[in-house]
N, CA and C atoms as an extended XYZ file, in Angstrom:
411
Properties=species:S:1:pos:R:3:atomname:S:1:resname:S:1:resid:I:1 pbc="F F F"
N      -137.539     -218.277      -11.385 N   MET     1
C      -138.405     -217.118      -11.634 CA  MET     1
C      -137.765     -215.880      -11.034 C   MET     1
N      -137.713     -214.804      -11.793 N   ASN     2
C      -137.243     -213.525      -11.282 CA  ASN     2
C      -138.341     -212.946      -10.405 C   ASN     2
N      -138.133     -212.962       -9.089 N   THR     3
C      -139.196     -212.571       -8.173 CA  THR     3
C      -139.404     -211.070       -8.097 C   THR     3
N      -138.534     -210.287       -8.703 N   THR     4
C      -138.711     -208.841       -8.630 CA  THR     4
C      -139.472     -208.290       -9.830 C   THR     4
N      -139.780     -209.135      -10.815 N   ALA     5
C      -140.488     -208.677      -12.007 CA  ALA     5
C      -141.984     -208.948      -11.867 C   ALA     5
N      -142.798     -208.026      -12.355 N   ILE     6
C      -144.244     -208.208      -12.393 CA  ILE     6
C      -144.537     -208.990      -13.674 C   ILE     6
N      -145.215     -210.132      -13.582 N   PRO     7
C      -145.475     -210.946      -14.776 CA  PRO     7
C      -146.288     -210.198      -15.831 C   PRO     7
N      -146.109     -210.606      -17.069 N   GLU     8
C      -146.792     -209.995      -18.208 CA  GLU     8
C      -148.300     -210.021      -18.018 C   GLU     8
N      -148.922     -208.913      -18.359 N   GLY     9
C      -150.370     -208.812      -18.306 CA  GLY     9
C      -150.913     -208.247      -17.011 C   GLY     9
N      -150.101     -208.214      -15.964 N   PHE    10
C      -150.553     -207.649      -14.695 CA  PHE    10
C      -150.336     -206.144      -14.698 C   PHE    10
N      -151.364     -205.408      -14.282 N   THR    11
C      -151.297     -203.953      -14.165 CA  THR    11
C      -151.797     -203.564      -12.776 C   THR    11
N      -151.496     -202.365      -12.314 N   PRO    12
C      -151.991     -201.963      -10.987 CA  PRO    12
C      -153.509     -202.117      -10.886 C   PRO    12
N      -153.952     -202.675       -9.779 N   PHE    13
C      -155.366     -202.915       -9.519 CA  PHE    13
C      -156.027     -201.581       -9.214 C   PHE    13
N      -157.005     -201.210      -10.015 N   THR    14
C      -157.612     -199.880       -9.870 CA  THR    14
C      -158.679     -199.825       -8.786 C   THR    14
N      -159.240     -200.958       -8.395 N   ARG    15
C      -160.243     -200.980       -7.322 CA  ARG    15
C      -159.478     -201.151       -6.019 C   ARG    15
N      -159.486     -200.166       -5.177 N   SER    16
C      -158.690     -200.263       -3.961 CA  SER    16
C      -159.527     -199.907       -2.739 C   SER    16
N      -158.881     -199.954       -1.607 N   SER    17
C      -159.473     -199.608       -0.319 CA  SER    17
C      -158.318     -199.161        0.570 C   SER    17
N      -158.605     -198.559        1.706 N   PRO    18
C      -157.503     -198.176        2.596 CA  PRO    18
C      -156.605     -199.360        2.972 C   PRO    18
N      -157.189     -200.538        3.191 N   LEU    19
C      -156.369     -201.709        3.534 CA  LEU    19
C      -155.499     -202.142        2.360 C   LEU    19
N      -156.080     -202.212        1.173 N   LEU    20
C      -155.283     -202.618        0.014 CA  LEU    20
C      -154.200     -201.601       -0.300 C   LEU    20
N      -154.465     -200.323       -0.036 N   ASP    21
C      -153.428     -199.308       -0.219 CA  ASP    21
C      -152.245     -199.575        0.701 C   ASP    21
N      -152.512     -200.051        1.927 N   LEU    22
C      -151.425     -200.380        2.856 CA  LEU    22
C      -150.647     -201.610        2.404 C   LEU    22
N      -151.331     -202.598        1.874 N   LEU    23
C      -150.683     -203.844        1.455 CA  LEU    23
C      -149.963     -203.704        0.127 C   LEU    23
N      -150.473     -202.871       -0.745 N   GLY    24
C      -150.054     -202.835       -2.144 CA  GLY    24
C      -148.756     -202.156       -2.431 C   GLY    24
N      -148.495     -202.091       -3.710 N   PRO    25
C      -149.486     -202.161       -4.776 CA  PRO    25
C      -149.933     -203.598       -5.068 C   PRO    25
N      -151.229     -203.723       -5.316 N   ILE    26
C      -151.833     -204.970       -5.749 CA  ILE    26
C      -151.958     -204.874       -7.271 C   ILE    26
N      -151.731     -205.981       -7.958 N   TYR    27
C      -151.816     -206.010       -9.409 CA  TYR    27
C      -152.952     -206.940       -9.825 C   TYR    27
N      -153.463     -206.733      -11.041 N   ALA    28
C      -154.568     -207.543      -11.545 CA  ALA    28
C      -154.337     -207.879      -13.007 C   ALA    28
N      -154.928     -209.001      -13.388 N   ARG    29
C      -154.938     -209.436      -14.783 CA  ARG    29
C      -156.299     -210.073      -15.020 C   ARG    29
N      -156.940     -209.744      -16.126 N   GLY    30
C      -158.259     -210.285      -16.431 CA  GLY    30
C      -159.341     -209.499      -15.712 C   GLY    30
N      -160.575     -210.001      -15.843 N   GLN    31
C      -161.701     -209.328      -15.201 CA  GLN    31
C      -162.796     -210.332      -14.931 C   GLN    31
N      -163.768     -209.934      -14.113 N   GLY    32
C      -164.878     -210.813      -13.769 CA  GLY    32
C      -164.376     -212.130      -13.210 C   GLY    32
N      -164.944     -213.215      -13.677 N   LEU    33
C      -164.554     -214.531      -13.170 CA  LEU    33
C      -163.150     -214.940      -13.583 C   LEU    33
N      -162.518     -214.175      -14.467 N   HIS    34
C      -161.151     -214.458      -14.898 CA  HIS    34
C      -160.131     -213.547      -14.213 C   HIS    34
N      -160.585     -212.799      -13.215 N   LEU    35
C      -159.693     -211.896      -12.497 CA  LEU    35
C      -158.643     -212.684      -11.714 C   LEU    35
N      -157.398     -212.286      -11.856 N   GLU    36
C      -156.299     -212.797      -11.045 CA  GLU    36
C      -155.668     -211.600      -10.342 C   GLU    36
N      -155.309     -211.761       -9.090 N   LEU    37
C      -154.618     -210.713       -8.357 CA  LEU    37
C      -153.183     -211.140       -8.109 C   LEU    37
N      -152.296     -210.170       -7.975 N   GLY    38
C      -150.898     -210.457       -7.700 CA  GLY    38
C      -150.317     -209.465       -6.724 C   GLY    38
N      -149.325     -209.936       -5.987 N   LEU    39
C      -148.623     -209.101       -5.011 CA  LEU    39
C      -147.169     -209.522       -4.979 C   LEU    39
N      -146.278     -208.559       -5.091 N   LEU    40
C      -144.857     -208.809       -4.864 CA  LEU    40
C      -144.629     -208.584       -3.379 C   LEU    40
N      -144.405     -209.656       -2.646 N   THR    41
C      -144.292     -209.551       -1.194 CA  THR    41
C      -143.029     -208.787       -0.807 C   THR    41
N      -143.134     -208.051        0.294 N   ASP    42
C      -141.966     -207.336        0.801 CA  ASP    42
C      -141.960     -207.389        2.329 C   ASP    42
N      -141.011     -206.741        2.936 N   SER    43
C      -140.817     -206.848        4.389 CA  SER    43
C      -142.025     -206.369        5.192 C   SER    43
N      -142.861     -205.507        4.623 N   ARG    44
C      -144.076     -205.063        5.327 CA  ARG    44
C      -145.052     -206.208        5.562 C   ARG    44
N      -144.950     -207.255        4.771 N   HIS    45
C      -145.887     -208.371        4.812 CA  HIS    45
C      -145.403     -209.531        5.680 C   HIS    45
N      -144.264     -209.375        6.325 N   ALA    46
C      -143.633     -210.489        7.047 CA  ALA    46
C      -144.220     -210.706        8.434 C   ALA    46
N      -144.200     -211.962        8.842 N   ASN    47
C      -144.516     -212.305       10.231 CA  ASN    47
C      -143.207     -212.328       11.021 C   ASN    47
N      -143.257     -212.766       12.272 N   GLY    48
C      -142.074     -212.789       13.120 CA  GLY    48
C      -141.006     -213.766       12.658 C   GLY    48
N      -141.356     -214.717       11.826 N   ARG    49
C      -140.387     -215.697       11.309 CA  ARG    49
C      -139.781     -215.259        9.980 C   ARG    49
N      -140.220     -214.095        9.484 N   GLY    50
C      -139.643     -213.580        8.248 CA  GLY    50
C      -140.287     -214.102        6.977 C   GLY    50
N      -141.412     -214.808        7.091 N   THR    51
C      -142.155     -215.238        5.911 CA  THR    51
C      -143.451     -214.439        5.836 C   THR    51
N      -144.194     -214.624        4.769 N   LEU    52
C      -145.432     -213.874        4.578 CA  LEU    52
C      -146.435     -214.208        5.677 C   LEU    52
N      -147.023     -213.186        6.271 N   HIS    53
C      -148.022     -213.369        7.328 CA  HIS    53
C      -149.277     -213.996        6.731 C   HIS    53
N      -149.846     -214.953        7.432 N   GLY    54
C      -151.051     -215.626        6.959 CA  GLY    54
C      -152.222     -214.697        6.742 C   GLY    54
N      -152.273     -213.595        7.481 N   GLY    55
C      -153.353     -212.631        7.301 CA  GLY    55
C      -153.319     -211.972        5.936 C   GLY    55
N      -152.134     -211.831        5.355 N   VAL    56
C      -152.031     -211.274        4.007 CA  VAL    56
C      -152.635     -212.256        3.006 C   VAL    56
N      -152.336     -213.543        3.182 N   LEU    57
C      -152.934     -214.561        2.312 CA  LEU    57
C      -154.454     -214.545        2.426 C   LEU    57
N      -154.958     -214.461        3.662 N   ALA    58
C      -156.409     -214.445        3.879 CA  ALA    58
C      -157.049     -213.218        3.240 C   ALA    58
N      -156.424     -212.073        3.389 N   THR    59
C      -156.964     -210.844        2.812 CA  THR    59
C      -157.021     -210.938        1.291 C   THR    59
N      -155.931     -211.389        0.672 N   LEU    60
C      -155.913     -211.480       -0.785 CA  LEU    60
C      -156.903     -212.525       -1.300 C   LEU    60
N      -157.075     -213.617       -0.573 N   ALA    61
C      -158.062     -214.622       -0.975 CA  ALA    61
C      -159.462     -214.029       -0.935 C   ALA    61
N      -159.794     -213.339        0.142 N   ASP    62
C      -161.114     -212.728        0.292 CA  ASP    62
C      -161.357     -211.692       -0.801 C   ASP    62
N      -160.395     -210.828       -1.034 N   VAL    63
C      -160.536     -209.786       -2.054 CA  VAL    63
C      -160.637     -210.411       -3.442 C   VAL    63
N      -159.809     -211.408       -3.717 N   GLY    64
C      -159.848     -212.057       -5.025 CA  GLY    64
C      -161.192     -212.689       -5.328 C   GLY    64
N      -161.733     -213.406       -4.351 N   MET    65
C      -163.047     -214.031       -4.559 CA  MET    65
C      -164.143     -212.977       -4.667 C   MET    65
N      -164.134     -212.028       -3.751 N   GLY    66
C      -165.191     -211.023       -3.717 CA  GLY    66
C      -165.257     -210.184       -4.975 C   GLY    66
N      -164.114     -209.676       -5.436 N   TYR    67
C      -164.117     -208.840       -6.636 CA  TYR    67
C      -164.453     -209.652       -7.880 C   TYR    67
N      -163.925     -210.852       -7.993 N   ALA    68
C      -164.229     -211.669       -9.167 CA  ALA    68
C      -165.722     -211.942       -9.250 C   ALA    68
N      -166.327     -212.293       -8.114 N   MET    69
C      -167.760     -212.584       -8.104 CA  MET    69
C      -168.592     -211.319       -8.334 C   MET    69
N      -168.247     -210.240       -7.660 N   ALA    70
C      -169.025     -209.001       -7.769 CA  ALA    70
C      -169.021     -208.462       -9.191 C   ALA    70
N      -167.868     -208.538       -9.852 N   PHE    71
C      -167.734     -207.955      -11.184 CA  PHE    71
C      -167.977     -208.970      -12.298 C   PHE    71
N      -168.576     -210.101      -11.948 N   SER    72
C      -168.942     -211.076      -12.970 CA  SER    72
C      -170.312     -210.756      -13.562 C   SER    72
N      -170.962     -209.729      -13.040 N   SER    73
C      -172.252     -209.311      -13.590 CA  SER    73
C      -172.211     -207.818      -13.880 C   SER    73
N      -173.116     -207.390      -14.754 N   ASP    74
C      -173.176     -205.980      -15.113 CA  ASP    74
C      -174.601     -205.488      -14.852 C   ASP    74
N      -174.804     -204.586      -13.929 N   PRO    75
C      -173.790     -203.881      -13.150 CA  PRO    75
C      -173.204     -204.795      -12.070 C   PRO    75
N      -172.028     -204.419      -11.539 N   PRO    76
C      -171.434     -205.219      -10.472 CA  PRO    76
C      -172.396     -205.352       -9.296 C   PRO    76
N      -172.349     -206.504       -8.672 N   GLN    77
C      -173.258     -206.798       -7.571 CA  GLN    77
C      -172.482     -206.781       -6.252 C   GLN    77
N      -172.902     -205.958       -5.294 N   PRO    78
C      -172.202     -205.937       -4.014 CA  PRO    78
C      -172.382     -207.271       -3.288 C   PRO    78
N      -171.333     -207.749       -2.666 N   LEU    79
C      -171.373     -209.000       -1.916 CA  LEU    79
C      -170.755     -208.771       -0.551 C   LEU    79
N      -171.223     -209.514        0.430 N   ILE    80
C      -170.702     -209.417        1.793 CA  ILE    80
C      -170.174     -210.790        2.190 C   ILE    80
N      -168.919     -210.860        2.595 N   THR    81
C      -168.351     -212.145        3.011 CA  THR    81
C      -169.079     -212.631        4.250 C   THR    81
N      -169.699     -213.810        4.157 N   ALA    82
C      -170.410     -214.397        5.289 CA  ALA    82
C      -169.524     -215.392        6.029 C   ALA    82
N      -168.733     -216.153        5.296 N   SER    83
C      -167.785     -217.078        5.924 CA  SER    83
C      -166.677     -217.387        4.933 C   SER    83
N      -165.519     -217.726        5.469 N   MET    84
C      -164.383     -218.074        4.628 CA  MET    84
C      -163.535     -219.096        5.357 C   MET    84
N      -163.067     -220.091        4.631 N   THR    85
C      -162.108     -221.033        5.180 CA  THR    85
C      -160.845     -220.950        4.340 C   THR    85
N      -159.717     -221.186        4.994 N   LEU    86
C      -158.427     -221.078        4.311 CA  LEU    86
C      -157.543     -222.208        4.788 C   LEU    86
N      -156.935     -222.905        3.847 N   ASP    87
C      -155.960     -223.942        4.164 CA  ASP    87
C      -154.592     -223.447        3.730 C   ASP    87
N      -153.680     -223.351        4.680 N   TYR    88
C      -152.305     -222.952        4.389 CA  TYR    88
C      -151.537     -224.200        3.977 C   TYR    88
N      -150.908     -224.155        2.810 N   LEU    89
C      -150.235     -225.328        2.263 CA  LEU    89
C      -148.723     -225.171        2.188 C   LEU    89
N      -148.225     -223.958        2.368 N   GLY    90
C      -146.788     -223.735        2.292 CA  GLY    90
C      -146.453     -222.299        2.619 C   GLY    90
N      -145.202     -222.074        2.935 N   ALA    91
C      -144.741     -220.728        3.290 CA  ALA    91
C      -144.421     -219.923        2.039 C   ALA    91
N      -144.632     -218.618        2.150 N   VAL    92
C      -144.267     -217.683        1.091 CA  VAL    92
C      -143.124     -216.835        1.632 C   VAL    92
N      -142.052     -216.762        0.878 N   GLN    93
C      -140.899     -215.963        1.276 CA  GLN    93
C      -141.115     -214.507        0.864 C   GLN    93
N      -140.408     -213.641        1.521 N   ILE    94
C      -140.432     -212.230        1.149 CA  ILE    94
C      -139.725     -212.078       -0.203 C   ILE    94
N      -140.209     -211.166       -1.019 N   ASN    95
C      -139.726     -210.898       -2.387 CA  ASN    95
C      -140.145     -211.973       -3.376 C   ASN    95
N      -141.208     -212.723       -3.048 N   GLU    96
C      -141.779     -213.661       -4.009 CA  GLU    96
C      -143.059     -213.065       -4.583 C   GLU    96
N      -143.362     -213.428       -5.825 N   TRP    97
C      -144.571     -212.993       -6.496 CA  TRP    97
C      -145.680     -213.982       -6.147 C   TRP    97
N      -146.781     -213.475       -5.616 N   LEU    98
C      -147.917     -214.280       -5.184 CA  LEU    98
C      -149.109     -213.985       -6.083 C   LEU    98
N      -149.781     -215.035       -6.579 N   GLU    99
C      -150.959     -214.866       -7.427 CA  GLU    99
C      -152.166     -215.546       -6.802 C   GLU    99
N      -153.327     -214.916       -6.983 N   VAL   100
C      -154.615     -215.437       -6.515 CA  VAL   100
C      -155.455     -215.734       -7.748 C   VAL   100
N      -155.931     -216.996       -7.868 N   ARG   101
C      -156.700     -217.423       -9.043 CA  ARG   101
C      -158.022     -218.051       -8.613 C   ARG   101
N      -159.108     -217.585       -9.198 N   LEU   102
C      -160.422     -218.151       -8.934 CA  LEU   102
C      -160.488     -219.547       -9.547 C   LEU   102
N      -160.959     -220.509       -8.766 N   GLU   103
C      -161.074     -221.884       -9.256 CA  GLU   103
C      -162.510     -222.288       -9.530 C   GLU   103
N      -163.444     -221.828       -8.719 N   HIS   104
C      -164.840     -222.170       -8.941 CA  HIS   104
C      -165.715     -221.080       -8.344 C   HIS   104
N      -166.935     -220.985       -8.885 N   SER   105
C      -167.865     -219.979       -8.384 CA  SER   105
C      -169.285     -220.369       -8.755 C   SER   105
N      -170.203     -219.888       -7.965 N   ARG   106
C      -171.629     -220.056       -8.234 CA  ARG   106
C      -172.366     -218.941       -7.511 C   ARG   106
N      -173.286     -218.317       -8.196 N   LYS   107
C      -174.011     -217.212       -7.584 CA  LYS   107
C      -175.505     -217.454       -7.696 C   LYS   107
N      -176.189     -217.348       -6.556 N   GLY   108
C      -177.643     -217.450       -6.530 CA  GLY   108
C      -178.247     -216.108       -6.178 C   GLY   108
N      -179.547     -216.128       -5.864 N   ARG   109
C      -180.224     -214.871       -5.533 CA  ARG   109
C      -179.814     -214.327       -4.176 C   ARG   109
N      -179.525     -215.200       -3.209 N   GLN   110
C      -179.204     -214.747       -1.853 CA  GLN   110
C      -177.774     -215.047       -1.428 C   GLN   110
N      -177.164     -216.066       -2.038 N   LEU   111
C      -175.814     -216.474       -1.659 CA  LEU   111
C      -174.951     -216.683       -2.893 C   LEU   111
N      -173.660     -216.468       -2.714 N   ALA   112
C      -172.682     -216.755       -3.760 CA  ALA   112
C      -171.563     -217.570       -3.115 C   ALA   112
N      -170.955     -218.443       -3.906 N   PHE   113
C      -169.908     -219.340       -3.408 CA  PHE   113
C      -168.710     -219.242       -4.334 C   PHE   113
N      -167.517     -219.262       -3.764 N   ALA   114
C      -166.317     -219.176       -4.594 CA  ALA   114
C      -165.157     -219.878       -3.907 C   ALA   114
N      -164.176     -220.231       -4.713 N   GLY   115
C      -162.939     -220.809       -4.201 CA  GLY   115
C      -161.769     -220.292       -5.005 C   GLY   115
N      -160.650     -220.081       -4.338 N   VAL   116
C      -159.432     -219.617       -4.995 CA  VAL   116
C      -158.253     -220.482       -4.567 C   VAL   116
N      -157.218     -220.422       -5.380 N   SER   117
C      -155.931     -220.980       -4.999 CA  SER   117
C      -154.919     -219.843       -5.064 C   SER   117
N      -153.934     -219.906       -4.188 N   LEU   118
C      -152.877     -218.893       -4.130 CA  LEU   118
C      -151.567     -219.580       -4.470 C   LEU   118
N      -150.809     -218.973       -5.396 N   HIS   119
C      -149.625     -219.617       -5.947 CA  HIS   119
C      -148.391     -218.722       -5.908 C   HIS   119
N      -147.258     -219.354       -5.735 N   VAL   120
C      -145.953     -218.755       -6.002 CA  VAL   120
C      -145.361     -219.623       -7.099 C   VAL   120
N      -145.306     -219.096       -8.303 N   GLY   121
C      -144.894     -219.915       -9.441 CA  GLY   121
C      -145.867     -221.072       -9.603 C   GLY   121
N      -145.350     -222.272       -9.699 N   GLU   122
C      -146.187     -223.467       -9.840 CA  GLU   122
C      -146.590     -224.054       -8.489 C   GLU   122
N      -146.096     -223.490       -7.412 N   ARG   123
C      -146.346     -224.015       -6.063 CA  ARG   123
C      -147.624     -223.412       -5.481 C   ARG   123
N      -148.575     -224.257       -5.103 N   THR   124
C      -149.800     -223.793       -4.447 CA  THR   124
C      -149.488     -223.623       -2.967 C   THR   124
N      -149.693     -222.406       -2.440 N   VAL   125
C      -149.354     -222.122       -1.043 CA  VAL   125
C      -150.579     -222.026       -0.148 C   VAL   125
N      -151.776     -221.892       -0.749 N   ALA   126
C      -153.004     -221.838        0.042 CA  ALA   126
C      -154.201     -222.055       -0.877 C   ALA   126
N      -155.288     -222.489       -0.261 N   ARG   127
C      -156.583     -222.602       -0.938 CA  ARG   127
C      -157.619     -222.007        0.001 C   ARG   127
N      -158.595     -221.320       -0.563 N   ALA   128
C      -159.644     -220.717        0.258 CA  ALA   128
C      -160.991     -220.891       -0.426 C   ALA   128
N      -162.029     -220.934        0.382 N   SER   129
C      -163.377     -220.929       -0.145 CA  SER   129
C      -164.219     -220.011        0.722 C   SER   129
N      -165.258     -219.449        0.144 N   ALA   130
C      -166.070     -218.494        0.878 CA  ALA   130
C      -167.527     -218.564        0.436 C   ALA   130
N      -168.371     -218.122        1.347 N   VAL   131
C      -169.782     -217.912        1.082 CA  VAL   131
C      -170.014     -216.414        1.227 C   VAL   131
N      -170.697     -215.834        0.262 N   PHE   132
C      -170.996     -214.407        0.266 CA  PHE   132
C      -172.504     -214.205        0.308 C   PHE   132
N      -172.947     -213.243        1.087 N   ALA   133
C      -174.354     -212.861        1.081 CA  ALA   133
C      -174.584     -211.855       -0.027 C   ALA   133
N      -175.671     -212.025       -0.738 N   VAL   134
C      -176.068     -211.086       -1.780 CA  VAL   134
C      -177.110     -210.166       -1.141 C   VAL   134
N      -176.764     -208.898       -0.901 N   PRO   135
C      -177.724     -207.995       -0.246 CA  PRO   135
C      -179.005     -207.859       -1.065 C   PRO   135
N      -180.108     -207.760       -0.357 N   LEU   136
C      -181.389     -207.555       -1.027 CA  LEU   136
C      -181.447     -206.144       -1.597 C   LEU   136
N      -181.970     -206.014       -2.764 N   SER   137
C      -182.029     -204.701       -3.423 CA  SER   137
C      -183.051     -203.808       -2.791 C   SER   137
């Protein structure tokens, strides 16, 4: 895989925040429950060992789940991360393309649940799941 190319269908993610501006550019493909996020890792994302810092994986997992769930309804529904677990399954090298894909989701009146997998090519490097609070209107 050419790690310097942005895969087909990914465009700059238009929903941002000060943190995502620091990490990005973040890319997106699809919308709602089909939203995928992508990041071309670079030296800003490295830990002391020269691989991708686990906090970057955690941030992208949280953002991927939250935005996919929030924008799965019209109008979008604000969600607050209540808890998240993350399993690190492998290292990500700098200059690799990282993708976040929603695997499952369920939304109720007070809570929403989601899970994502994070991939470099065909290699799964992390899995995360989260519970989100649905604020009362």
